Short mmCIF file of C-alpha atoms and ligand atoms in Angstrom, two decimals:
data_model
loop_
_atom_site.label_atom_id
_atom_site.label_comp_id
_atom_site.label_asym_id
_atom_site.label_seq_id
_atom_site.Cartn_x
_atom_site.Cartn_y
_atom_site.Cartn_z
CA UNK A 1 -4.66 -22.26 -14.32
CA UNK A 2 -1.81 -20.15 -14.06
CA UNK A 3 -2.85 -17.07 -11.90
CA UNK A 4 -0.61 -14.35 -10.92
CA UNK A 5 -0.82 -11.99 -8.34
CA UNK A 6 -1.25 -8.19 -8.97
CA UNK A 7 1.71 -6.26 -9.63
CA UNK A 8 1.06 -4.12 -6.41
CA UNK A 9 1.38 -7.27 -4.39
CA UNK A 10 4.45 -8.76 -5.93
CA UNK A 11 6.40 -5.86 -5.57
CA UNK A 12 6.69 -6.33 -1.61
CA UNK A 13 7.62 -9.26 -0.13
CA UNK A 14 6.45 -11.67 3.57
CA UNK A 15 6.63 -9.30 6.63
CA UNK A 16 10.43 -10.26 7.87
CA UNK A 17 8.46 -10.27 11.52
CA UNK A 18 6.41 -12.89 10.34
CA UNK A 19 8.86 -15.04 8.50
CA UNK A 20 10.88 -15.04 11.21
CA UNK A 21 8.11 -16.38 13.58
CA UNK A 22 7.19 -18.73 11.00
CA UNK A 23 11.17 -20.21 10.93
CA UNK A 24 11.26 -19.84 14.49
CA UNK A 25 8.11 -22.75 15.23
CA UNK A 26 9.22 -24.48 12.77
CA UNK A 27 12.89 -24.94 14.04
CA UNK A 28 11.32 -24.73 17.82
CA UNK A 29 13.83 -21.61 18.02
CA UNK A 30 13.16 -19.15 20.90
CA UNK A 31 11.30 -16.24 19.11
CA UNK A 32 12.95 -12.69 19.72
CA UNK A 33 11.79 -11.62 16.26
CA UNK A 34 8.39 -10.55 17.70
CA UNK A 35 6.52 -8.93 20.84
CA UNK A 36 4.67 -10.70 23.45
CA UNK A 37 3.13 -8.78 25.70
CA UNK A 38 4.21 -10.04 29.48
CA UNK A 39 1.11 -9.25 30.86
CA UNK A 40 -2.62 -9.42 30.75
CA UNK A 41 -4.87 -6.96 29.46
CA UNK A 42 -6.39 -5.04 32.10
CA UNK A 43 -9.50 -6.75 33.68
CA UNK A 44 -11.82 -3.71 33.51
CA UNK A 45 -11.33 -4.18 29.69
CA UNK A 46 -11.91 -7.58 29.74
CA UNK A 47 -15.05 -7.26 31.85
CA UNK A 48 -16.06 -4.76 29.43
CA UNK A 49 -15.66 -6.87 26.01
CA UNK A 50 -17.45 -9.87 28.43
CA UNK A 51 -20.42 -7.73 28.94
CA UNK A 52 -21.07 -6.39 25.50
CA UNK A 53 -20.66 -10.19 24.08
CA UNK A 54 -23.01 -11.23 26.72
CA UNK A 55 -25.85 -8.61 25.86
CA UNK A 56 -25.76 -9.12 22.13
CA UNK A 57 -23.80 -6.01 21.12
CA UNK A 58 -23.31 -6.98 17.56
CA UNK A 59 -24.60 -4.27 15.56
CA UNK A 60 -22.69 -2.57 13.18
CA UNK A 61 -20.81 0.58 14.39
CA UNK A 62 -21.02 3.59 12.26
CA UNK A 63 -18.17 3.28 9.57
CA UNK A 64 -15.86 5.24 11.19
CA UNK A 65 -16.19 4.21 14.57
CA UNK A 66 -18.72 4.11 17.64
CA UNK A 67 -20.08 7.89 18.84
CA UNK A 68 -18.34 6.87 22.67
CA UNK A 69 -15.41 5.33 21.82
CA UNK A 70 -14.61 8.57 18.72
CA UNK A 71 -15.77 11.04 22.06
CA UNK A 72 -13.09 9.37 24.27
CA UNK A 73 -10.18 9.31 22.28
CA UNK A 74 -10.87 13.35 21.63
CA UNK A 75 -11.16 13.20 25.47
CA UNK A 76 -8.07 11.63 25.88
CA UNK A 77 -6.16 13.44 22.89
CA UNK A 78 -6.91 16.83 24.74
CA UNK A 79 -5.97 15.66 28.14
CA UNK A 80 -3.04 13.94 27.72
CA UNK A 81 -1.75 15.33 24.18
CA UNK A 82 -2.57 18.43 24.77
CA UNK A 83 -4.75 18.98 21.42
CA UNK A 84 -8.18 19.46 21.44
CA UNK A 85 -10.02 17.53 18.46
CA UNK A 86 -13.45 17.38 17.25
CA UNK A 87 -14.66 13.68 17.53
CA UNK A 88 -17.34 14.33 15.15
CA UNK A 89 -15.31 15.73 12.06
CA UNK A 90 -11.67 14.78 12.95
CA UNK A 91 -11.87 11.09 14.63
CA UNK A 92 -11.72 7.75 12.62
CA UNK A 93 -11.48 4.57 14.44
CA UNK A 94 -9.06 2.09 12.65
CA UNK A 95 -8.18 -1.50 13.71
CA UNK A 96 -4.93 -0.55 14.99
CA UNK A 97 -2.09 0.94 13.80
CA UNK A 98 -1.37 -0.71 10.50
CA UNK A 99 -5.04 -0.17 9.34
CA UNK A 100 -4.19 3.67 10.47
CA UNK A 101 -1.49 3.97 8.50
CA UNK A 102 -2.42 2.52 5.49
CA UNK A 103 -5.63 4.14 5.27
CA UNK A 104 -4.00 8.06 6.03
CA UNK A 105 -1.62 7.10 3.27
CA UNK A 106 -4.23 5.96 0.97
CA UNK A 107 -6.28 8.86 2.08
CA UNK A 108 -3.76 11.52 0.69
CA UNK A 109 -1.34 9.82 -1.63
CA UNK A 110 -1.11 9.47 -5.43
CA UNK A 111 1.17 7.37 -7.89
CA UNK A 112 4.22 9.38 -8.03
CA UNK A 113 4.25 10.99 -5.39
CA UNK A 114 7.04 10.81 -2.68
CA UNK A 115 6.78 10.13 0.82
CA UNK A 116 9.63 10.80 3.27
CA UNK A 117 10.56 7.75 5.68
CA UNK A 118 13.25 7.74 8.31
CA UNK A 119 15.04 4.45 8.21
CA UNK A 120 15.53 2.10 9.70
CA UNK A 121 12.40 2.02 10.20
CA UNK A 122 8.78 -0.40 10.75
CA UNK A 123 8.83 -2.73 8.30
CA UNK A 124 5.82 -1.70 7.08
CA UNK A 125 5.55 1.80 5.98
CA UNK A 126 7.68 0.44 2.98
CA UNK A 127 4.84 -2.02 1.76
CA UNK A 128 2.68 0.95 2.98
CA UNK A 129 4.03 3.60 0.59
CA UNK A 130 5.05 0.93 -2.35
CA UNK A 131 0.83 0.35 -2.17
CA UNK A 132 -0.16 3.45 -3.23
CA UNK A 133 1.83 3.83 -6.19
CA UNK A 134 4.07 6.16 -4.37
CA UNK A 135 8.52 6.70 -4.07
CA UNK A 136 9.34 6.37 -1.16
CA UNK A 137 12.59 9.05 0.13
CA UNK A 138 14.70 7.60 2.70
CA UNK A 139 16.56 10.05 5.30
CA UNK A 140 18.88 8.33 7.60
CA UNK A 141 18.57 8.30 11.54
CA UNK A 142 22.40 8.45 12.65
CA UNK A 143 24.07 6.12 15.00
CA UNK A 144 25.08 6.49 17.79
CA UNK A 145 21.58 8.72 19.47
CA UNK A 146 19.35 8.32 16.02
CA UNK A 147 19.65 12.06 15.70
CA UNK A 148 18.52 13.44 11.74
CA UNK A 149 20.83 15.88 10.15
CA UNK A 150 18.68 18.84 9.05
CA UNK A 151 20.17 18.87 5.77
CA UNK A 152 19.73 15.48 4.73
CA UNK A 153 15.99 16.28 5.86
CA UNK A 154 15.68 19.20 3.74
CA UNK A 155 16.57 17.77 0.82
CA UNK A 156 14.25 14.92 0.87
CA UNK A 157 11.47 17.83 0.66
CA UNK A 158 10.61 18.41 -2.88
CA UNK A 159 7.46 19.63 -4.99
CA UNK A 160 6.50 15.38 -5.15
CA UNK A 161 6.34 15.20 -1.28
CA UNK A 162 3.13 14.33 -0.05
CA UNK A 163 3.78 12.79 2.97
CA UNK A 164 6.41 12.18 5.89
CA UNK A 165 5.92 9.19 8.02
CA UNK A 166 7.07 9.85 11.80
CA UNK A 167 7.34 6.92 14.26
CA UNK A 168 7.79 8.16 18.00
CA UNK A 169 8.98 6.56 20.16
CA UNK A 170 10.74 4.70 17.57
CA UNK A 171 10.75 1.09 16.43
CA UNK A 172 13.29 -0.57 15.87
CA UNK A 173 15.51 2.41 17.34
CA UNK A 174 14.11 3.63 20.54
CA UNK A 175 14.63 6.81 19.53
CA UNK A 176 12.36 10.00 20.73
CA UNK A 177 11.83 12.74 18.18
CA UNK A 178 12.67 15.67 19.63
CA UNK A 179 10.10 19.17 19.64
CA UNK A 180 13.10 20.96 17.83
CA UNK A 181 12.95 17.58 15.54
CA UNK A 182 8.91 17.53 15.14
CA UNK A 183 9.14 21.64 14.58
CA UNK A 184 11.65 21.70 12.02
CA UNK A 185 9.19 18.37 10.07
CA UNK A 186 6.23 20.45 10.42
CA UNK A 187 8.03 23.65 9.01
CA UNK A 188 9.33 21.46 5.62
CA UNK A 189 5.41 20.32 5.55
CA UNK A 190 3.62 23.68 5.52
CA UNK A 191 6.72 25.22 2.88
CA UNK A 192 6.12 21.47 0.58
CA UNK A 193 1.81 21.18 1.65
CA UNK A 194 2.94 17.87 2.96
CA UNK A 195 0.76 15.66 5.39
CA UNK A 196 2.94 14.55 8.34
CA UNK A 197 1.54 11.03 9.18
CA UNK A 198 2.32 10.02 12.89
CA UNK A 199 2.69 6.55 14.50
CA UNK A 200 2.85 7.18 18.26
CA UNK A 201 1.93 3.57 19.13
CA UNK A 202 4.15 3.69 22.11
CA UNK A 203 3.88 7.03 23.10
CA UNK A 204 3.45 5.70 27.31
CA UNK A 205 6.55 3.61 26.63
CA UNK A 206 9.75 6.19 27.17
CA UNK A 207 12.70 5.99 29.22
CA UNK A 208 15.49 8.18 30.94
CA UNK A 209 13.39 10.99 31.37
CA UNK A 210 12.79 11.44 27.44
CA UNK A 211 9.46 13.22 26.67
CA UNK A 212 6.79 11.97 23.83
CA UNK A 213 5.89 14.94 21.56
CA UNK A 214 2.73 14.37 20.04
CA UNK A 215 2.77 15.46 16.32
C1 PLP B 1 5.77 1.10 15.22
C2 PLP B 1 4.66 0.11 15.13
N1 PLP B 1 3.50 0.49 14.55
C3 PLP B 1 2.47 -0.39 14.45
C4 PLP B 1 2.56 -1.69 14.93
C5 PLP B 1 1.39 -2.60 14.79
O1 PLP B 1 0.30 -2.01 15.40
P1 PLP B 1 -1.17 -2.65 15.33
O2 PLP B 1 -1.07 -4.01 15.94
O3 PLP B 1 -2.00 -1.71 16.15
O4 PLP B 1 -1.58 -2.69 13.91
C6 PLP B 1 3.75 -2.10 15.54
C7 PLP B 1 3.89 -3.47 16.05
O5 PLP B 1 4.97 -3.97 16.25
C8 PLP B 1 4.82 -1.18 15.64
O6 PLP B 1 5.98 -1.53 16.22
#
């Protein structure tokens, strides 16, 4: 039989995170490619996941996510981001990050459209845009502090822009988007009517004093 993949899928290739894991065992190399979390996950949610197994929780949720859990992420969006969010109306629960992002982009992107990404950036928001049919617009994070020249952002804006993806604090660079940053990304999406997608997956993680600015 000679089957092919779809043209979507063979226009990205292995996640380089995962090839290089997959080198690594077999060469018995020591794996800096990909994270491994040093410690354990806290035992009150342990205990937690323990007890549900234990008593048969194995319903299905509603589709986009459990009434508690969608009531404390609001909870925790308004006291420790600051914005207040209906978990009703503006909550969906994803599983994790990649689902997130994927889905938002799916959510509000068409073919042909253009989506601005800062490089370098996490591998996958370029499989992520090249998915939905969309181009994606680099804009360059300069060495040595990652800082964005306002210019090159500008220009990326154009009557395709749909989107902007914003990773903060940033991986692979570290870097913490600034509120002068973040304000000057939201003004180019209300002038374009683009959607500013946010990836704040280490927002606790921050260093030398830097602040995370939730989009
Ligand atoms: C910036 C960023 N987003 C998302 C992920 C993956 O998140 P999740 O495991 O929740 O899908 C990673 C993992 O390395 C990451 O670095």
């Amino acid at each position: 039989m000679n089957f092919t993949s779809s043209d979507r899928a063979a226009r990205f290739t292995e996640s380089v995170i995962r090839e290089m894991t997959r080198i690594c065992l077999q060469h018995g190399g020591i794996n800096l490619a990909q994270g491994f979390p040093d410690f354990a996950a806290p035992m009150e949610i342990k205990e937690a996941a323990v007890e549900k197994i234990r008593g048969d929780v194995n319903q299905y949720a509603i589709t986009w996510g459990a009434p508690a859990l969608r009531q404390a992420i609001a909870h925790k969006f308004q006291t420790f981001n600051g914005v207040a969010i209906d978990p009703e109306q503006e909550v969906t629960v994803c599983c994790g990050s990649t689902e997130s992002m994927i889905a938002s982009l799916m959510a509000v992107v068409n073919p042909g459209d253009e989506v601005v990404v800062f490089e370098p950036f996490y591998e996958n928001y370029g499989p992520d845009t090249i998915l939905c049919g969309a181009t994606p617009r680099y804009v360059t994070l300069h060495e040595p502090d990652w800082h964005l020249e306002e210019e090159e952002l500008r220009q990326a804006f154009n009557e395709k822009t749909k989107a902007i993806i914003i990773n903060t604090p940033n991986n692979p660079t570290g870097k913490v988007f600034s509120r002068e940053e973040l304000s000057l990304i939201a003004e180019l999406c209300r002038q374009w009517a683009a959607i500013a997608v946010t990836d704040e997956i280490y927002e606790h993680i921050v260093y030398d004093g830097a602040e995370h600015v939730s989009m």
